[in-house]
PDB file of C-alpha atoms in Angstrom:
ATOM      1  CA  MET A  89     143.602  58.698 156.479  1.00  0.00           C
ATOM      2  CA  ARG A  90     142.614  60.487 153.242  1.00  0.00           C
ATOM      3  CA  GLY A  91     144.778  58.159 151.199  1.00  0.00           C
ATOM      4  CA  LEU A  92     142.859  55.167 152.587  1.00  0.00           C
ATOM      5  CA  THR A  93     139.446  56.464 151.504  1.00  0.00           C
ATOM      6  CA  ASP A  94     140.320  57.516 147.934  1.00  0.00           C
ATOM      7  CA  GLY A  95     138.405  55.398 145.376  1.00  0.00           C
ATOM      8  CA  ARG A  96     136.489  53.457 148.025  1.00  0.00           C
ATOM      9  CA  THR A  97     132.761  52.925 148.287  1.00  0.00           C
ATOM     10  CA  PRO A  98     130.804  54.722 151.031  1.00  0.00           C
ATOM     11  CA  GLY A  99     130.558  51.481 152.992  1.00  0.00           C
ATOM     12  CA  GLU A 100     134.325  50.937 152.890  1.00  0.00           C
ATOM     13  CA  THR A 101     134.947  54.553 153.907  1.00  0.00           C
ATOM     14  CA  ARG A 102     132.712  54.160 156.948  1.00  0.00           C
ATOM     15  CA  ARG A 103     134.520  50.973 157.962  1.00  0.00           C
ATOM     16  CA  THR A 104     137.928  52.665 157.555  1.00  0.00           C
ATOM     17  CA  THR A 105     136.789  55.616 159.681  1.00  0.00           C
ATOM     18  CA  GLN A 106     135.648  53.238 162.411  1.00  0.00           C
ATOM     19  CA  ALA A 107     139.002  51.453 162.239  1.00  0.00           C
ATOM     20  CA  ALA A 108     140.843  54.749 162.582  1.00  0.00           C
ATOM     21  CA  SER A 109     138.795  55.650 165.664  1.00  0.00           C
ATOM     22  CA  THR A 110     139.746  52.354 167.226  1.00  0.00           C
ATOM     23  CA  ALA A 111     143.408  53.004 166.452  1.00  0.00           C
ATOM     24  CA  VAL A 112     143.401  56.074 168.679  1.00  0.00           C
ATOM     25  CA  ALA A 113     142.887  53.796 171.659  1.00  0.00           C
ATOM     26  CA  VAL A 114     144.662  50.594 170.561  1.00  0.00           C
ATOM     27  CA  PHE A 115     147.237  50.574 167.740  1.00  0.00           C
ATOM     28  CA  VAL A 116     147.067  46.782 167.385  1.00  0.00           C
ATOM     29  CA  ALA A 117     143.320  46.961 166.659  1.00  0.00           C
ATOM     30  CA  LEU A 118     144.082  49.122 163.625  1.00  0.00           C
ATOM     31  CA  GLY A 119     146.241  46.384 162.129  1.00  0.00           C
ATOM     32  CA  VAL A 120     143.567  43.753 162.701  1.00  0.00           C
ATOM     33  CA  SER A 121     140.886  45.975 161.195  1.00  0.00           C
ATOM     34  CA  LEU A 122     142.923  46.778 158.087  1.00  0.00           C
ATOM     35  CA  SER A 123     143.751  43.108 157.631  1.00  0.00           C
ATOM     36  CA  GLY A 124     140.066  42.237 157.869  1.00  0.00           C
ATOM     37  CA  CYS A 125     139.201  44.837 155.232  1.00  0.00           C
ATOM     38  CA  GLY A 126     141.781  43.372 152.870  1.00  0.00           C
ATOM     39  CA  THR A 127     140.476  39.793 153.068  1.00  0.00           C
ATOM     40  CA  GLY A 128     136.736  40.297 153.621  1.00  0.00           C
ATOM     41  CA  GLY A 129     133.882  40.235 151.094  1.00  0.00           C
ATOM     42  CA  THR A 130     132.287  43.135 149.286  1.00  0.00           C
ATOM     43  CA  GLY A 131     129.322  43.584 151.605  1.00  0.00           C
ATOM     44  CA  ALA A 132     125.727  43.704 150.342  1.00  0.00           C
ATOM     45  CA  ARG A 133     126.770  43.293 146.699  1.00  0.00           C
ATOM     46  CA  ASP A 134     127.711  39.652 147.438  1.00  0.00           C
ATOM     47  CA  GLU A 135     124.130  38.890 148.463  1.00  0.00           C
ATOM     48  CA  GLY A 136     122.216  39.759 145.289  1.00  0.00           C
ATOM     49  CA  PRO A 137     120.806  42.951 143.762  1.00  0.00           C
ATOM     50  CA  ALA A 138     122.045  46.080 145.481  1.00  0.00           C
ATOM     51  CA  HIS A 139     119.856  48.928 146.684  1.00  0.00           C
ATOM     52  CA  ALA A 140     119.443  51.973 144.480  1.00  0.00           C
ATOM     53  CA  ASP A 141     122.112  53.982 146.329  1.00  0.00           C
ATOM     54  CA  ALA A 142     124.615  51.158 145.976  1.00  0.00           C
ATOM     55  CA  VAL A 143     123.849  50.730 142.282  1.00  0.00           C
ATOM     56  CA  GLY A 144     124.354  54.437 141.763  1.00  0.00           C
ATOM     57  CA  GLY A 145     127.737  54.283 143.463  1.00  0.00           C
ATOM     58  CA  ALA A 146     128.855  51.374 141.295  1.00  0.00           C
ATOM     59  CA  ALA A 147     127.668  53.093 138.121  1.00  0.00           C
ATOM     60  CA  SER A 148     129.640  56.242 138.879  1.00  0.00           C
ATOM     61  CA  SER A 149     132.909  54.291 138.760  1.00  0.00           C
ATOM     62  CA  SER A 150     132.108  52.410 135.549  1.00  0.00           C
ATOM     63  CA  PRO A 151     132.904  54.136 132.207  1.00  0.00           C
ATOM     64  CA  ALA A 152     130.447  51.878 130.383  1.00  0.00           C
ATOM     65  CA  ALA A 153     127.661  52.787 132.793  1.00  0.00           C
ATOM     66  CA  LYS A 154     128.353  56.492 132.280  1.00  0.00           C
ATOM     67  CA  ALA A 155     127.990  56.084 128.526  1.00  0.00           C
ATOM     68  CA  SER A 156     124.589  54.330 128.850  1.00  0.00           C
ATOM     69  CA  PRO A 157     121.994  56.516 130.591  1.00  0.00           C
ATOM     70  CA  SER A 158     119.216  54.724 132.457  1.00  0.00           C
ATOM     71  CA  LYS A 159     115.863  54.354 130.683  1.00  0.00           C
ATOM     72  CA  VAL A 160     113.951  54.348 133.980  1.00  0.00           C
ATOM     73  CA  PRO A 161     111.872  57.548 134.124  1.00  0.00           C
ATOM     74  CA  ASP A 162     111.326  59.824 137.061  1.00  0.00           C
ATOM     75  CA  ARG A 163     108.266  58.957 139.060  1.00  0.00           C
ATOM     76  CA  VAL A 164     105.284  60.450 137.247  1.00  0.00           C
ATOM     77  CA  ASP A 165     102.271  62.185 138.776  1.00  0.00           C
ATOM     78  CA  ALA A 166      99.765  59.596 137.574  1.00  0.00           C
ATOM     79  CA  VAL A 167      96.734  61.468 138.896  1.00  0.00           C
ATOM     80  CA  ARG A 168      97.658  64.656 137.072  1.00  0.00           C
ATOM     81  CA  LEU A 169      98.532  62.650 133.965  1.00  0.00           C
ATOM     82  CA  VAL A 170      95.091  61.020 133.852  1.00  0.00           C
ATOM     83  CA  LYS A 171      93.101  64.127 134.745  1.00  0.00           C
ATOM     84  CA  SER A 172      94.817  66.215 132.068  1.00  0.00           C
ATOM     85  CA  ASP A 173      94.461  63.520 129.388  1.00  0.00           C
ATOM     86  CA  PRO A 174      91.750  64.406 126.841  1.00  0.00           C
ATOM     87  CA  LYS A 175      91.456  60.715 125.895  1.00  0.00           C
ATOM     88  CA  VAL A 176      90.280  59.751 129.398  1.00  0.00           C
ATOM     89  CA  SER A 177      86.503  59.790 129.784  1.00  0.00           C
ATOM     90  CA  ALA A 178      84.791  62.354 131.997  1.00  0.00           C
ATOM     91  CA  GLU A 179      83.289  59.495 134.041  1.00  0.00           C
ATOM     92  CA  VAL A 180      86.701  58.083 134.974  1.00  0.00           C
ATOM     93  CA  LYS A 181      87.961  61.543 135.870  1.00  0.00           C
ATOM     94  CA  ARG A 182      84.964  62.025 138.178  1.00  0.00           C
ATOM     95  CA  GLU A 183      85.699  58.681 139.855  1.00  0.00           C
ATOM     96  CA  LEU A 184      89.341  59.625 140.424  1.00  0.00           C
ATOM     97  CA  LYS A 185      89.035  61.037 143.939  1.00  0.00           C
ATOM     98  CA  PRO A 186      91.150  60.559 147.082  1.00  0.00           C
ATOM     99  CA  CYS A 187      90.076  57.555 149.143  1.00  0.00           C
ATOM    100  CA  VAL A 188      91.801  58.706 152.345  1.00  0.00           C
ATOM    101  CA  ALA A 189      93.450  62.117 152.759  1.00  0.00           C
ATOM    102  CA  ASP A 190      95.483  62.573 149.557  1.00  0.00           C
ATOM    103  CA  GLU A 191      95.736  58.860 148.674  1.00  0.00           C
ATOM    104  CA  TYR A 192      94.290  58.197 145.201  1.00  0.00           C
ATOM    105  CA  PRO A 193      93.201  54.730 143.965  1.00  0.00           C
ATOM    106  CA  VAL A 194      95.754  54.340 141.170  1.00  0.00           C
ATOM    107  CA  ASP A 195      98.283  51.617 140.422  1.00  0.00           C
ATOM    108  CA  VAL A 196     101.330  52.648 138.374  1.00  0.00           C
ATOM    109  CA  SER A 197     103.824  50.359 136.604  1.00  0.00           C
ATOM    110  CA  TYR A 198     106.934  51.143 134.543  1.00  0.00           C
ATOM    111  CA  GLY A 199     108.360  48.924 131.831  1.00  0.00           C
ATOM    112  CA  GLU A 200     109.370  48.564 128.194  1.00  0.00           C
ATOM    113  CA  LEU A 201     106.348  48.089 125.957  1.00  0.00           C
ATOM    114  CA  THR A 202     106.846  50.411 122.959  1.00  0.00           C
ATOM    115  CA  LYS A 203     110.660  50.402 122.656  1.00  0.00           C
ATOM    116  CA  GLY A 204     110.756  54.161 123.154  1.00  0.00           C
ATOM    117  CA  SER A 205     113.506  56.354 124.604  1.00  0.00           C
ATOM    118  CA  ALA A 206     112.124  55.924 128.137  1.00  0.00           C
ATOM    119  CA  GLU A 207     110.196  53.295 130.063  1.00  0.00           C
ATOM    120  CA  ASP A 208     106.467  53.301 129.360  1.00  0.00           C
ATOM    121  CA  VAL A 209     103.956  53.999 132.126  1.00  0.00           C
ATOM    122  CA  VAL A 210     100.887  51.851 132.797  1.00  0.00           C
ATOM    123  CA  VAL A 211      98.200  53.447 134.976  1.00  0.00           C
ATOM    124  CA  ASN A 212      95.184  51.609 136.423  1.00  0.00           C
ATOM    125  CA  VAL A 213      92.391  53.670 137.987  1.00  0.00           C
ATOM    126  CA  LEU A 214      90.418  51.793 140.646  1.00  0.00           C
ATOM    127  CA  THR A 215      87.398  52.386 142.843  1.00  0.00           C
ATOM    128  CA  CYS A 216      88.017  53.124 146.508  1.00  0.00           C
ATOM    129  CA  GLY A 217      85.566  50.683 148.062  1.00  0.00           C
ATOM    130  CA  ASP A 218      86.162  47.392 146.243  1.00  0.00           C
ATOM    131  CA  ALA A 219      89.244  48.206 144.094  1.00  0.00           C
ATOM    132  CA  VAL A 220      87.457  47.525 140.807  1.00  0.00           C
ATOM    133  CA  GLY A 221      89.426  48.728 137.790  1.00  0.00           C
ATOM    134  CA  VAL A 222      87.507  51.422 135.887  1.00  0.00           C
ATOM    135  CA  GLY A 223      90.228  52.459 133.459  1.00  0.00           C
ATOM    136  CA  SER A 224      93.624  51.263 132.218  1.00  0.00           C
ATOM    137  CA  TYR A 225      96.047  53.415 130.221  1.00  0.00           C
ATOM    138  CA  VAL A 226      99.518  53.226 128.675  1.00  0.00           C
ATOM    139  CA  TYR A 227     101.615  56.368 128.296  1.00  0.00           C
ATOM    140  CA  ARG A 228     104.617  56.617 125.988  1.00  0.00           C
ATOM    141  CA  GLU A 229     107.257  59.326 126.262  1.00  0.00           C
ATOM    142  CA  GLU A 230     107.434  61.399 123.081  1.00  0.00           C
ATOM    143  CA  ASP A 231     109.329  64.678 122.712  1.00  0.00           C
ATOM    144  CA  GLY A 232     109.604  65.140 126.459  1.00  0.00           C
ATOM    145  CA  ALA A 233     105.904  64.519 127.206  1.00  0.00           C
ATOM    146  CA  TYR A 234     103.796  61.425 127.829  1.00  0.00           C
ATOM    147  CA  GLN A 235     101.230  60.498 125.191  1.00  0.00           C
ATOM    148  CA  ASN A 236      98.289  58.136 125.669  1.00  0.00           C
ATOM    149  CA  VAL A 237      98.810  55.179 123.313  1.00  0.00           C
ATOM    150  CA  PHE A 238      96.286  52.756 124.847  1.00  0.00           C
ATOM    151  CA  LYS A 239      93.119  52.905 126.914  1.00  0.00           C
ATOM    152  CA  ALA A 240      90.500  50.445 128.152  1.00  0.00           C
ATOM    153  CA  GLU A 241      87.524  51.799 130.085  1.00  0.00           C
ATOM    154  CA  GLU A 242      85.122  48.862 130.284  1.00  0.00           C
ATOM    155  CA  PRO A 243      85.113  47.952 133.997  1.00  0.00           C
ATOM    156  CA  PRO A 244      86.246  45.772 135.604  1.00  0.00           C
ATOM    157  CA  VAL A 245      89.570  46.060 133.773  1.00  0.00           C
ATOM    158  CA  TYR A 246      93.231  45.843 134.771  1.00  0.00           C
ATOM    159  CA  ALA A 247      96.419  46.164 132.662  1.00  0.00           C
ATOM    160  CA  GLU A 248      99.860  44.718 133.414  1.00  0.00           C
ATOM    161  CA  ILE A 249     103.287  44.404 131.794  1.00  0.00           C
ATOM    162  CA  ASP A 250     104.305  40.814 131.110  1.00  0.00           C
ATOM    163  CA  ARG A 251     107.714  40.213 129.454  1.00  0.00           C
ATOM    164  CA  GLY A 252     107.361  43.155 127.110  1.00  0.00           C
ATOM    165  CA  ASP A 253     103.686  42.562 126.293  1.00  0.00           C
ATOM    166  CA  LEU A 254     100.632  44.415 127.549  1.00  0.00           C
ATOM    167  CA  VAL A 255      98.190  42.039 129.245  1.00  0.00           C
ATOM    168  CA  VAL A 256      94.676  43.323 129.938  1.00  0.00           C
ATOM    169  CA  THR A 257      92.274  41.365 132.134  1.00  0.00           C
ATOM    170  CA  LYS A 258      88.551  42.045 131.866  1.00  0.00           C
ATOM    171  CA  GLN A 259      86.283  40.282 134.321  1.00  0.00           C
ATOM    172  CA  VAL A 260      82.952  39.011 133.015  1.00  0.00           C
ATOM    173  CA  TYR A 261      79.734  39.222 135.003  1.00  0.00           C
ATOM    174  CA  GLU A 262      76.517  37.372 134.356  1.00  0.00           C
ATOM    175  CA  LYS A 263      73.178  38.744 135.472  1.00  0.00           C
ATOM    176  CA  GLY A 264      72.934  38.594 139.249  1.00  0.00           C
ATOM    177  CA  ASP A 265      76.687  38.229 139.892  1.00  0.00           C
ATOM    178  CA  PRO A 266      77.883  40.268 142.890  1.00  0.00           C
ATOM    179  CA  VAL A 267      80.892  42.542 142.368  1.00  0.00           C
ATOM    180  CA  SER A 268      83.047  40.179 144.405  1.00  0.00           C
ATOM    181  CA  SER A 269      82.137  37.112 142.318  1.00  0.00           C
ATOM    182  CA  PRO A 270      82.395  37.472 138.522  1.00  0.00           C
ATOM    183  CA  SER A 271      81.530  34.508 136.323  1.00  0.00           C
ATOM    184  CA  GLY A 272      84.806  34.583 134.431  1.00  0.00           C
ATOM    185  CA  GLU A 273      87.455  36.699 132.750  1.00  0.00           C
ATOM    186  CA  ASN A 274      88.925  37.534 129.359  1.00  0.00           C
ATOM    187  CA  VAL A 275      92.712  37.890 129.247  1.00  0.00           C
ATOM    188  CA  ILE A 276      93.928  39.787 126.185  1.00  0.00           C
ATOM    189  CA  THR A 277      97.585  40.130 125.208  1.00  0.00           C
ATOM    190  CA  TYR A 278      98.671  43.118 123.114  1.00  0.00           C
ATOM    191  CA  ARG A 279     102.011  43.727 121.394  1.00  0.00           C
ATOM    192  CA  TRP A 280     103.393  47.017 120.070  1.00  0.00           C
ATOM    193  CA  ALA A 281     103.723  46.985 116.283  1.00  0.00           C
ATOM    194  CA  SER A 282     103.713  49.709 113.609  1.00  0.00           C
ATOM    195  CA  GLY A 283     103.139  52.471 116.154  1.00  0.00           C
ATOM    196  CA  ARG A 284     100.201  50.939 117.993  1.00  0.00           C
ATOM    197  CA  PHE A 285      99.120  48.036 120.193  1.00  0.00           C
ATOM    198  CA  ALA A 286      97.723  45.092 118.258  1.00  0.00           C
ATOM    199  CA  GLU A 287      95.913  42.162 119.836  1.00  0.00           C
ATOM    200  CA  GLU A 288      98.169  39.108 119.842  1.00  0.00           C
ATOM    201  CA  TYR A 289      95.852  36.537 121.394  1.00  0.00           C
ATOM    202  CA  ARG A 290      93.228  36.127 124.097  1.00  0.00           C
ATOM    203  CA  THR A 291      91.993  33.495 126.513  1.00  0.00           C
ATOM    204  CA  HIS A 292      88.737  33.111 128.439  1.00  0.00           C
ATOM    205  CA  ASN A 293      88.488  31.594 131.891  1.00  0.00           C
ATOM    206  CA  ASP A 294      85.235  30.538 133.555  1.00  0.00           C
ATOM    207  CA  TYR A 295      85.136  30.613 137.330  1.00  0.00           C
ATOM    208  CA  SER A 296      83.552  27.791 139.285  1.00  0.00           C
ATOM    209  CA  ASN A 297      80.381  28.767 141.118  1.00  0.00           C
ATOM    210  CA  ALA A 298      80.700  25.746 143.371  1.00  0.00           C
ATOM    211  CA  VAL A 299      83.842  26.917 145.165  1.00  0.00           C
ATOM    212  CA  GLY A 300      82.934  27.874 148.694  1.00  0.00           C
ATOM    213  CA  ASN A 301      79.277  26.928 148.181  1.00  0.00           C
ATOM    214  CA  ALA A 302      79.452  23.128 148.099  1.00  0.00           C
ATOM    215  CA  PRO A 303      77.886  21.436 151.164  1.00  0.00           C
ATOM    216  CA  THR A 304      80.295  19.767 153.532  1.00  0.00           C
ATOM    217  CA  PRO A 305      79.715  15.968 153.598  1.00  0.00           C
ATOM    218  CA  VAL A 306      78.578  14.567 156.932  1.00  0.00           C
ATOM    219  CA  PRO A 307      80.868  11.750 158.161  1.00  0.00           C
ATOM    220  CA  GLU A 308      79.236   8.390 158.717  1.00  0.00           C
ATOM    221  CA  PRO A 309      79.155   7.096 162.326  1.00  0.00           C
ATOM    222  CA  ASP A 310      81.562   4.309 163.214  1.00  0.00           C
ATOM    223  CA  SER A 311      79.926   0.873 163.161  1.00  0.00           C
TER     224      SER A 311
END
């Protein structure tokens, strides 16, 4: 059976092994199984994006894929990255504590923002209780280490990657606004140019104070 498995994907090898086991009991079943393998589809790859293990298997058989290394970085230790960053304020570092056990309130995103040799890393530090953003940072890989190339520490703040741009949302509170109900937000879009992030444009959104607070009209009685 070695000749049948050469050059096949792991999924095809498993199906061939199952077919061989069936052939021990019934020789005719082997013929049916082999015929089915020859005319069937290609499994999960026919149904959309493959899982990481399947993608890795496909890349290993493609010369072009071998020549183009992936830009996706290894998963970074975002907590250590922030705590060791001299550009991060002492206040944010004090706030960066585990919420439960060893679970820290950080959101991490990977994407292309600075056109570097590796994907950039966006880290948002939040509060444990109400998930308010207290700091947003962008790290760029340079000479084998990540360098802080952007920071925003005016809470509430949250940074995201949107089609190659950095989008930072800052909620606006008026006097008396509870944490759960800001009056509005500023949405600022940054683009990497000449070695730094430059503001491209911004928008301001005002939230309605009437939502959820308007009285429900009383229906009139039927005449």
